[in-house]
Coordinates of C-alpha atoms in Angstrom, one line a residue:
Chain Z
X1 CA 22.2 -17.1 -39.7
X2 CA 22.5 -13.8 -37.6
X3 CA 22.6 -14.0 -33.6
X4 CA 19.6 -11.7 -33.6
X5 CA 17.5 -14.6 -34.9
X6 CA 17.9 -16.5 -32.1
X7 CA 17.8 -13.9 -29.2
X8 CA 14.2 -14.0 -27.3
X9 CA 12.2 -10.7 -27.9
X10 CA 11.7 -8.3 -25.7
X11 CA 7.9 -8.5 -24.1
X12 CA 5.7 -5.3 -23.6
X13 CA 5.3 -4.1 -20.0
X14 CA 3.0 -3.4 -18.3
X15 CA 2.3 -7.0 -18.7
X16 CA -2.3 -7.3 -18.5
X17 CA -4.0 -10.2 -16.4
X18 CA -6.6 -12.3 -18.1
X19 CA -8.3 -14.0 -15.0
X20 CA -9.3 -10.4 -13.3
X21 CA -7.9 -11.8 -9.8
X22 CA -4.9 -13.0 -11.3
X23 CA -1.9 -11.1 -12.2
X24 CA -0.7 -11.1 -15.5
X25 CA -0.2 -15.2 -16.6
X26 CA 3.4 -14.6 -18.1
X27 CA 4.6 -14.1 -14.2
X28 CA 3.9 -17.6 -12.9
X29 CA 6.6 -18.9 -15.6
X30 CA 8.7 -16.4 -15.3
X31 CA 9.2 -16.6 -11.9
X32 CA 10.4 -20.2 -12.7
X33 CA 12.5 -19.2 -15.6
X34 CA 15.1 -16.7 -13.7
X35 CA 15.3 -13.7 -11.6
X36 CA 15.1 -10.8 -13.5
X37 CA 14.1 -10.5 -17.1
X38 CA 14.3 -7.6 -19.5
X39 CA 10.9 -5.8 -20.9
X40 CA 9.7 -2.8 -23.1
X41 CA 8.1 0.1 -21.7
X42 CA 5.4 2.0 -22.8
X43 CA 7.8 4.6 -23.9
X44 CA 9.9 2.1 -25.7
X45 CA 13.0 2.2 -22.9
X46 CA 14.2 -1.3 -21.7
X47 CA 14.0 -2.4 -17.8
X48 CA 14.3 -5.6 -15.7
X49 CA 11.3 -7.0 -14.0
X50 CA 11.9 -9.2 -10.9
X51 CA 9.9 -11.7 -10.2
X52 CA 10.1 -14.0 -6.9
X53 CA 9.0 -13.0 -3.7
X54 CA 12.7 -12.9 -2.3
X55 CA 14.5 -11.1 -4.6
X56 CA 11.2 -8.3 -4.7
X57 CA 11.8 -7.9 -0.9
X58 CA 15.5 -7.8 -0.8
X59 CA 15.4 -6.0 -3.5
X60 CA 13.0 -2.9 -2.1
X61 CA 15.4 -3.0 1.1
X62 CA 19.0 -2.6 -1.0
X63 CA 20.7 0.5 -0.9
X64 CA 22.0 -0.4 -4.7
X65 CA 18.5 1.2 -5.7
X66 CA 16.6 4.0 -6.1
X67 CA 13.7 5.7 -5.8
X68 CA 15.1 9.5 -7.2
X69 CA 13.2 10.0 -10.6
X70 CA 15.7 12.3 -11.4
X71 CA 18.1 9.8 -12.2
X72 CA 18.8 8.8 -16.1
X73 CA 17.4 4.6 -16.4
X74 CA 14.6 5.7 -14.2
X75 CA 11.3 3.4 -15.6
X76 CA 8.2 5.9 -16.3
X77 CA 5.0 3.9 -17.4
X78 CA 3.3 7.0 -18.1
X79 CA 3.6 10.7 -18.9
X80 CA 1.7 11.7 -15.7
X81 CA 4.3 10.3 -13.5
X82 CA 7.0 12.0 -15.6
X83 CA 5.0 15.1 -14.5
X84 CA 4.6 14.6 -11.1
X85 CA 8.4 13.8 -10.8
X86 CA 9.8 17.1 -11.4
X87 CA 8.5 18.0 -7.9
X88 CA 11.0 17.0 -5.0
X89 CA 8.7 15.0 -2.3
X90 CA 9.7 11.8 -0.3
X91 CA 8.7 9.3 -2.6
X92 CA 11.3 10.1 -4.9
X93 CA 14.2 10.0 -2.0
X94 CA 16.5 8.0 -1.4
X95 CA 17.7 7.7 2.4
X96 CA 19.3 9.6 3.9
X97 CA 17.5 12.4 2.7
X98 CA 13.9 10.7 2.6
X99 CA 14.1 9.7 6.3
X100 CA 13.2 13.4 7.7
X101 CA 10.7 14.1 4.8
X102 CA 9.0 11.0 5.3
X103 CA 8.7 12.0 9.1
X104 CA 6.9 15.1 8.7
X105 CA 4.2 13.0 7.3
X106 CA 4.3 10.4 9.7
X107 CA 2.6 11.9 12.5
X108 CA -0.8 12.1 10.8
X109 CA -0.4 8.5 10.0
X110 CA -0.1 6.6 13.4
X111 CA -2.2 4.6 15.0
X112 CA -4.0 6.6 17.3
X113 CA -4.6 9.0 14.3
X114 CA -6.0 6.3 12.3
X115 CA -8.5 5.0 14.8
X116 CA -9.6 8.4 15.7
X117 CA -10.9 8.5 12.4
X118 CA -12.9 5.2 12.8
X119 CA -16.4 7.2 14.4
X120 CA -16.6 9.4 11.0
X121 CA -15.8 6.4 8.6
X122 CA -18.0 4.6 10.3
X123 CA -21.1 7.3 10.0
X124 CA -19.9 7.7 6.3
X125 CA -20.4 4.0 5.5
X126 CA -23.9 4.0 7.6
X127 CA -25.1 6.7 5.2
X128 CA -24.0 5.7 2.1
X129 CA -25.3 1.8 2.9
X130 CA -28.9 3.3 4.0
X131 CA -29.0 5.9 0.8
X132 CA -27.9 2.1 -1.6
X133 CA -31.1 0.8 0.5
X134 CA -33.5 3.3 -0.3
X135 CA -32.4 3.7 -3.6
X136 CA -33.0 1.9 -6.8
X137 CA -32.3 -1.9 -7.4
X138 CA -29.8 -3.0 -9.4
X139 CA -26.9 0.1 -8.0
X140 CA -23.5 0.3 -8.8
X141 CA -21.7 0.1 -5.7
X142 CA -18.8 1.9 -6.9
X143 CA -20.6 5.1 -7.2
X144 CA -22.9 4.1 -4.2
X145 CA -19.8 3.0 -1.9
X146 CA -16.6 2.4 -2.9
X147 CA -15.9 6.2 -4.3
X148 CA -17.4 7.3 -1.3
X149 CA -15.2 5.9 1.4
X150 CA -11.6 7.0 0.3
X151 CA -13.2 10.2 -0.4
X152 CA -14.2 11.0 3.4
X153 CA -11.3 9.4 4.6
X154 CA -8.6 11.5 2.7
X155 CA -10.9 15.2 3.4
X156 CA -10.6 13.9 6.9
X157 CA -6.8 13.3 7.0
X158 CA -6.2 16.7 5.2
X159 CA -8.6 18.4 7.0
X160 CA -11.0 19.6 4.3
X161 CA -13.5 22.2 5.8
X162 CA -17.0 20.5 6.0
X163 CA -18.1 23.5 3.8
X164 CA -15.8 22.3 0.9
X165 CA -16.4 18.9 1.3
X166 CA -19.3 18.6 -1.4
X167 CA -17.0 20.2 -4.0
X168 CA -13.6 18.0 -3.1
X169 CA -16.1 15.1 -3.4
X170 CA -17.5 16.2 -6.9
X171 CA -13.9 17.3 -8.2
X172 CA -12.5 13.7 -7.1
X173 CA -15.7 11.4 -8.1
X174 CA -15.0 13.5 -11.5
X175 CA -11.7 12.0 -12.0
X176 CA -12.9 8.7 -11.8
X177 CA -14.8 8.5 -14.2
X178 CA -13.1 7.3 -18.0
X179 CA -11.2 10.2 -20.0
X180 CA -12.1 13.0 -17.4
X181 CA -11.4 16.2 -19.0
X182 CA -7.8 17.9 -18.4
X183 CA -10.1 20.9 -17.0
X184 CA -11.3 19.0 -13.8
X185 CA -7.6 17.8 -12.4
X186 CA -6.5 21.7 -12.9
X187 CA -9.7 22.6 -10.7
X188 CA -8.2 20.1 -8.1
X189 CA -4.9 21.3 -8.2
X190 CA -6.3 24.9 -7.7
X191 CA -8.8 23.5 -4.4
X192 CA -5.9 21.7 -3.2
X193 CA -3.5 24.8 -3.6
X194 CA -6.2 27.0 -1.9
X195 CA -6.6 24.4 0.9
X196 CA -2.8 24.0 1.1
X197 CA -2.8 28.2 1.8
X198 CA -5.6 28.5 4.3
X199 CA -3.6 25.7 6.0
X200 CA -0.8 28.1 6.3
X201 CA -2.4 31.1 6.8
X202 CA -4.0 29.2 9.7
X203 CA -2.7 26.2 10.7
X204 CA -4.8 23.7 12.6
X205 CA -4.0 21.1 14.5
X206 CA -4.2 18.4 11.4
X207 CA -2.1 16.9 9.4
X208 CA -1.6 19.4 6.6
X209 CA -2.0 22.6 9.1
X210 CA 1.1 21.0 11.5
X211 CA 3.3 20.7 8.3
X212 CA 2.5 24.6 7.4
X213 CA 3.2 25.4 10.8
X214 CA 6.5 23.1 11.0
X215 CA 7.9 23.0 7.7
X216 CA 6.8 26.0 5.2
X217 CA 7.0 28.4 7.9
X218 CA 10.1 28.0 8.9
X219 CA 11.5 27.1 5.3
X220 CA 12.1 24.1 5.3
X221 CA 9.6 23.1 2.3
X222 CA 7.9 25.2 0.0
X223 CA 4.2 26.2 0.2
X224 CA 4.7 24.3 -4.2
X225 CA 6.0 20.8 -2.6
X226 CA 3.4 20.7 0.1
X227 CA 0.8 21.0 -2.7
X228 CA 2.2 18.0 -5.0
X229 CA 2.5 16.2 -1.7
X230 CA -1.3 16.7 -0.8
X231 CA -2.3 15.9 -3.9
X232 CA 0.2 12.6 -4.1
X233 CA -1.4 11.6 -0.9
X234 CA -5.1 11.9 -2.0
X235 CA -4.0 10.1 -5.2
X236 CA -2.1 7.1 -3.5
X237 CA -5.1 6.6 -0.9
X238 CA -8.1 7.3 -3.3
X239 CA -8.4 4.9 -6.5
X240 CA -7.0 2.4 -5.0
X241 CA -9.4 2.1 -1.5
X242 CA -12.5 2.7 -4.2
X243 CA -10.9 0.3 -6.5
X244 CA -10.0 -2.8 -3.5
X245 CA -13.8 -1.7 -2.4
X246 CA -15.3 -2.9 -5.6
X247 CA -12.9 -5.7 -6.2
X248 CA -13.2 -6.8 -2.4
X249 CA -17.0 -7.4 -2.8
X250 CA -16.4 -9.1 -5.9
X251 CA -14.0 -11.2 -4.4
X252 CA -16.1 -12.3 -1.6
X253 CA -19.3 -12.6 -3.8
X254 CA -17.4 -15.3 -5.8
X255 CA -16.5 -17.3 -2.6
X256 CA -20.0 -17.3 -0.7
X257 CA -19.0 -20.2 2.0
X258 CA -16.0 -17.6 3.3
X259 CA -18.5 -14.7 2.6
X260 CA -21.2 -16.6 5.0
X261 CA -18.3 -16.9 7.7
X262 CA -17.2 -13.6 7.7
X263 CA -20.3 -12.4 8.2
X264 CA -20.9 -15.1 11.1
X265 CA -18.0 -13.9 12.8
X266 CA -16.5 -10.3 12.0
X267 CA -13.3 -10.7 14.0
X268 CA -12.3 -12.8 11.0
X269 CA -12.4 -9.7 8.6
X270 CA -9.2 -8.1 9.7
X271 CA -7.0 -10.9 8.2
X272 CA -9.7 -11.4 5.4
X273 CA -8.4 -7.9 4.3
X274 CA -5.1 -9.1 4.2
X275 CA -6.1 -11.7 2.2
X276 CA -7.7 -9.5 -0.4
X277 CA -5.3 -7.4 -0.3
X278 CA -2.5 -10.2 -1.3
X279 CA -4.5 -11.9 -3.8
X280 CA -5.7 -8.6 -5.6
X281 CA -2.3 -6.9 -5.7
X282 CA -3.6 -4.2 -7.5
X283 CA -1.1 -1.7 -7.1
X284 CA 2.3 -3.4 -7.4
X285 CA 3.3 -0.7 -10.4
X286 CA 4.0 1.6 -8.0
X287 CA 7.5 0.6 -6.9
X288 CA 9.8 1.3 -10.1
X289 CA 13.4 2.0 -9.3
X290 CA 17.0 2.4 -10.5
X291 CA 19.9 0.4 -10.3
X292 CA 22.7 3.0 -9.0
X293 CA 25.1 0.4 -8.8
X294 CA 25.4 -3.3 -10.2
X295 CA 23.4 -5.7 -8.8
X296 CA 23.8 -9.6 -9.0
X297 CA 20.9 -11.3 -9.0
X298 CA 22.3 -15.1 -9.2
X299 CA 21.6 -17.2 -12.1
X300 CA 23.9 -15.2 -14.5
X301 CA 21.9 -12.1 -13.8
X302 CA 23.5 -8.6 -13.2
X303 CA 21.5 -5.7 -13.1
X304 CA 24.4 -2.8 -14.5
X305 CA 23.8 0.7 -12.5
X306 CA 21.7 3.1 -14.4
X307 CA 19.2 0.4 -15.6
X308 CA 15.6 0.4 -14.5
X309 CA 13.8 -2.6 -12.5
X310 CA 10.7 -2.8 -11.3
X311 CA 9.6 -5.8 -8.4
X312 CA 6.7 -7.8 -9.4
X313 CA 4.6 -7.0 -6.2
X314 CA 1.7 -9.3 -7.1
X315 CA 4.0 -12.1 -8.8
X316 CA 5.6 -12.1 -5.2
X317 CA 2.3 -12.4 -3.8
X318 CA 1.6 -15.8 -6.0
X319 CA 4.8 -17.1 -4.9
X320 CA 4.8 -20.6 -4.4
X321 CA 7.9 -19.9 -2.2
X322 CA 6.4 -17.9 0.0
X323 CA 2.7 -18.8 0.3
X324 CA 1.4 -22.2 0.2
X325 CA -1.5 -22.7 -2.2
X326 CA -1.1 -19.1 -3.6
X327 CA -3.3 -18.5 -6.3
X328 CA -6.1 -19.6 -3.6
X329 CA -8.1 -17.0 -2.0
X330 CA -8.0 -18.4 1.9
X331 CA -9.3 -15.6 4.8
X332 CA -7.7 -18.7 7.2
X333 CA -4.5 -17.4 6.3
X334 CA -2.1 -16.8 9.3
X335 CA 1.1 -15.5 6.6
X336 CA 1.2 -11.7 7.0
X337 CA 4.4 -11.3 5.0
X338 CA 2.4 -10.0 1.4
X339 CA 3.7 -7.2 -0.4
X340 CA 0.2 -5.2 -1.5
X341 CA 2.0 -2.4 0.5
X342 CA 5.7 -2.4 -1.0
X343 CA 8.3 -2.7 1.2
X344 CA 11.4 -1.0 2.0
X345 CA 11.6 2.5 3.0
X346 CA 9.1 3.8 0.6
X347 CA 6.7 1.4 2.1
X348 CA 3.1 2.8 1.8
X349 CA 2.2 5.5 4.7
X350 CA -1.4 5.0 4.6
X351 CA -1.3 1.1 4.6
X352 CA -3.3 1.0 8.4
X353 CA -5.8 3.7 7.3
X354 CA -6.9 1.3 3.8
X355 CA -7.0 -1.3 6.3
X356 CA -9.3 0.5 8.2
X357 CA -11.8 2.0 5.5
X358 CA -11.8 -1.8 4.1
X359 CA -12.5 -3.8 7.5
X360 CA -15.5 -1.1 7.8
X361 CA -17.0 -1.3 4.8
X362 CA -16.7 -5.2 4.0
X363 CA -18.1 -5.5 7.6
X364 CA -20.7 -3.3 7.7
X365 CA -21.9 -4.2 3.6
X366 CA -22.2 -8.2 4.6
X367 CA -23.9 -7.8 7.3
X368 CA -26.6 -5.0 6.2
X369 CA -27.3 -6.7 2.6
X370 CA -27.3 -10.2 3.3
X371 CA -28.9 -11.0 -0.3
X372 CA -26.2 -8.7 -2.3
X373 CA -25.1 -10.3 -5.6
X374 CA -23.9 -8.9 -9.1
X375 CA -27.2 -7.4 -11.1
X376 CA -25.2 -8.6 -14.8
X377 CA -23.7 -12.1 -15.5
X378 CA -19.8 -12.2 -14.2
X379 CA -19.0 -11.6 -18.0
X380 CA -20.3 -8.7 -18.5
X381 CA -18.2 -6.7 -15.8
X382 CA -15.9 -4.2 -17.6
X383 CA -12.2 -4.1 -16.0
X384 CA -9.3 -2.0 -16.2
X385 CA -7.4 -3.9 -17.6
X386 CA -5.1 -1.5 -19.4
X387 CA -4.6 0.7 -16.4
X388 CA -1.8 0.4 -14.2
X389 CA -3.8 0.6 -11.0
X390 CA -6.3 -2.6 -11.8
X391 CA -10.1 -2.1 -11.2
X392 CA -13.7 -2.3 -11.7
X393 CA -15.8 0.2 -14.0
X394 CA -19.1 -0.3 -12.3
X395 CA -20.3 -3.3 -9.7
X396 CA -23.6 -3.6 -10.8
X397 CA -25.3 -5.3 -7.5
X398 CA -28.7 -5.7 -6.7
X399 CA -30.1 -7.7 -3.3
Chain V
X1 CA 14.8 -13.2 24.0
X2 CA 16.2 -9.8 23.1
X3 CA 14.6 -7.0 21.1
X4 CA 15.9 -4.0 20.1
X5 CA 14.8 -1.4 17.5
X6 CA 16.6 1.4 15.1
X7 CA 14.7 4.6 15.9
X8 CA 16.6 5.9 13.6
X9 CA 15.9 4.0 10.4
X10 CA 11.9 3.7 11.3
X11 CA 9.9 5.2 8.9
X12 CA 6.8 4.7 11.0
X13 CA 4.9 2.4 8.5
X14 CA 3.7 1.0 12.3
X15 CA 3.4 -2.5 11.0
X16 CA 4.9 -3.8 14.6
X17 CA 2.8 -1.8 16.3
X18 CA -0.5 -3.7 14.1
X19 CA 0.9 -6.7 14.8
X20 CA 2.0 -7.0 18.5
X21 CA 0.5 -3.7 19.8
X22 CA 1.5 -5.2 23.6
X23 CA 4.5 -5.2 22.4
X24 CA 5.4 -1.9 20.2
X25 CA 3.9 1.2 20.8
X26 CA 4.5 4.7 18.1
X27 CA 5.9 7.6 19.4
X28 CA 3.0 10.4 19.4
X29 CA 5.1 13.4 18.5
X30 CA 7.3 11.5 15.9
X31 CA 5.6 8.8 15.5
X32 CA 8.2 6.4 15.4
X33 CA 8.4 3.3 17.0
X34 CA 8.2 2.6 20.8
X35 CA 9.6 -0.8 22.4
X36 CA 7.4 -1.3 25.0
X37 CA 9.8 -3.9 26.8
X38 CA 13.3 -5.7 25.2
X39 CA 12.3 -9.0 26.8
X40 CA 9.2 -9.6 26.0
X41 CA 7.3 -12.8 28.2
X42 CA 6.7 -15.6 25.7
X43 CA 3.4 -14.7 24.8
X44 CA 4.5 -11.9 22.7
X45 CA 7.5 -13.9 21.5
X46 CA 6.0 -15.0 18.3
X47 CA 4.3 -11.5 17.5
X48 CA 8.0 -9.9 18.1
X49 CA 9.2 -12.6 15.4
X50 CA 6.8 -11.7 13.0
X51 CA 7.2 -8.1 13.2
X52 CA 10.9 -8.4 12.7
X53 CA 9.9 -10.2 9.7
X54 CA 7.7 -8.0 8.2
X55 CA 9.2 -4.3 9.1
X56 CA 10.0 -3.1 5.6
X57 CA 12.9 -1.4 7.0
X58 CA 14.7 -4.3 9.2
X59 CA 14.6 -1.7 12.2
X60 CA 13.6 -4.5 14.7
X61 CA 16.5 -6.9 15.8
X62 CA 15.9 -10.3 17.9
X63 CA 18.2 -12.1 19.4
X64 CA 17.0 -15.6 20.6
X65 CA 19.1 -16.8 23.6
X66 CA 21.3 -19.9 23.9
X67 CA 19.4 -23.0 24.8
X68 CA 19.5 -23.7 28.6
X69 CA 19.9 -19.7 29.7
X70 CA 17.0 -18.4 28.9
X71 CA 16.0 -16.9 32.2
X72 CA 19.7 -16.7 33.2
X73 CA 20.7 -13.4 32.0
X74 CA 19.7 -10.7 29.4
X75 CA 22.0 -12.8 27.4
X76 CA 24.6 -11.8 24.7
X77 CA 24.9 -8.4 23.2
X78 CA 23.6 -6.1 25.9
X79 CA 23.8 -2.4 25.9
X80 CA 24.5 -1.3 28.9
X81 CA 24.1 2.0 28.5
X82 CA 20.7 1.4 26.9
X83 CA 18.5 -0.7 29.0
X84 CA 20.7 -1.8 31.9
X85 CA 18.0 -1.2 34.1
X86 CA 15.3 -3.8 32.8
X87 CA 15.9 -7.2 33.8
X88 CA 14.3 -10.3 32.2
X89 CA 11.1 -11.7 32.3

């Protein structure tokens, strides 16, 4: 008998839910069973997963790791983010270098900025709610809507000319759909590189235009990293606002009595979007680190330096520790401790602008298609459930 | 109770300011954050609580007085050279 017989294997990550508003069911007894467990990656490397809610947000706050993904042990789940990583921008920083990179960007991101944007996310919902009216019954609402909203808001935080805005729309809504061609993201990184120089050429007073002004004209970044940063903030703020859109609805379509109350009283929508936002957890895969020194985890569990980990976001967020009744969906909730945003220094930069797009759109949807309801039986709705940002295909609704 | 907040290791995710805007503020310019008062009246006590809790950056540090001297003094820990001017509420 051989020791190898005996040790546990080594389970795949990324880790797939089977209940699509669940995360993956191996979390709930692994968060029983220890602190951090060892899986296999995609590209057959080995990293810790953590998964309770304290150790996930001390964890995103300790010094011990990091962000850089320059550093050997760092945990890619795909090739694109390998790609994307050879470019020095502020999510792969560790302070005290990411501080001042992370403040350029800041600026566009406060709240005045974010509620001056309200009026035209507002119109852009209006429009696309009266075009679903008009239009043919059943619709998919994530062509019809949830595309749609992220798109306007991200053109509007970059400060895409109105004359380009029918192209960004087409080259982004192109993306979106399943195995778009290589061609199509090279036509976006040349739009975004041509926006990026007219920025600089002639700097307005927007996000993008103040950062040409402040930081590539002077030197301090490169006309390159301002590019890969554009295009890392359209990413980060596009699929997954279309993707919480579609999963939102779906969400509240399956719980009509807090459906009915929402729409009885909007004021309860804000924390509703918290809600959704904690029980979807759609985007926890974005916070992948490296230990740079060891890190003790209790139990007999030491992370060495040089290893990956990766905090379970959405096992956090089903935490019996740190939500009561977790795996229900409750817009009552007062809690506003969830982790759909990270933590840490990294924490996502657009978090109050999503908020934003989603209180508009859930509001203004309820109330203007009182009869909505899926067009197919729950069954037949097709998940992406081997992507590491979880959606919808298509919401087929009729009303 | 005493507030007090780390300009320095903000990174303006303006959670604070969402959750007790009478409380924090953001900095236009940099758009970090803005205490708005260090002794907030009790009505924002809880809000300043929770967004201590939830900054994903520990900037914002509370310090609840001793029982019985409350409205006594600013209480342990003052910085004189920051706030000596702003007397409790």
């Amino acid at each position: 008998m051989t020791i190898e017989a005996t040790a546990p294997p080594v389970p795949d990550f990324p880790m797939r839910r089977g209940c699509p508003f669940d995360p993956p069911p191996q979390y709930g007894p692994m968060r029983e069973d220890g602190p951090a467990f060892r899986v296999r990656l995609p590209d057959t490397t080995i990293a810790w997963v953590v998964p309770r809610y304290d150790d996930v947000r001390r964890l995103l706050v300790d010094p011990r790791i990091s962000s850089d993904r320059t550093r050997p042990g760092y945990p890619f789940l795909t090739e694109d983010s390998r790609y994307l990583s050879k470019v020095r921008v502020f999510v792969g920083m560790d302070p005290p270098e990411h501080g001042p990179h992370r403040r350029m960007f800041i600026p566009g991101f406060t709240a005045r900025r974010i509620k001056a944007l309200r009026p035209a996310i507002e119109e852009n919902v209006t429009q696309r709610l009266a075009e679903l009216a008009a239009g043919p019954r059943p619709a998919d609402l994530v062509t019809a809507l949830a595309l749609p909203v992220p798109t306007l808001a991200i053109a509007q935080l970059l400060g895409v000319p109105d004359e380009d805005y029918t192209r960004f729309a087409a080259l982004t809504g192109g993306l979106m759909t399943e195995n778009p061609p290589r061609e199509l993201f090279d036509e976006l990184l040349a739009f975004v590189r041509a926006l990026v120089s007219a920025k600089c050429a002639e700097p307005g007073d927007d996000m993008l235009g103040r950062i040409a002004a402040e930081q590539v004209a002077t030197g301090a970044m490169s006309v390159h990293e301002l590019v890969v940063m554009a295009l890392l903030l359209l990413f980060a703020g596009y699929e997954t606002t279309a993707n919480m859109i579609a999963l939102g609805t779906l969400t509240l379509l399956q719980h009509p009595e807090q459906l009915a109350e929402l729409r009885a009283d909007p004021s309860l929508m804000p924390a509703a979007v918290d809600e959704m936002l904690r029980y979807l957890s759609i985007a926890e895969l974005a916070t992948c680190r490296t230990a740079v020194a060891d890190i003790d985890l209790g139990e007999g569990v030491v992370i060495r330096a040089g290893e990956g980990v990766i905090p379970l976001g959405a096992s956090a967020n089903r935490d019996p520790a740190a939500f009561e009744r977790p795996d229900e969906f409750d817009i009552h909730r007062t809690e506003r401790h969830h982790l759909a945003f990270g933590y840490g220094p990294h924490q996502c930069i657009g978090a109050n602008l999503a908020r934003l797009e989603l209180e508009i759109v859930f509001t203004s949807l309820i109330r203007d298609f009182p009869g909505l309801r899926l067009a197919v039986p729950f069954g037949e709705l097709r998940f992406k459930r081997d992507a590491n940002l979880f959606g919808v295909h298509e919401l087929p609704v009729t009303w | 109770m005493r507030v007090s907040v780390d300009t320095g290791r903000c990174v303006g995710a303006a959670q604070c300011s969402r959750v007790e805007p009478e409380l924090f503020d953001q900095d236009d310019d940099e758009g970090v954050v803005l205490l708005l008062t260090p002794h907030p009246p009790a009505s924002l006590q809880a809000g300043a609580r929770t967004a201590a809790d939830i900054c994903p950056v520990r900037a914002i540090t509370i310090e609840e007085p001793t029982a019985g001297f409350e409205s006594a003094s600013s209480g342990p820990g003052h910085h004189p050279t920051s706030d000596s001017h702003v007397h409790c509420q």
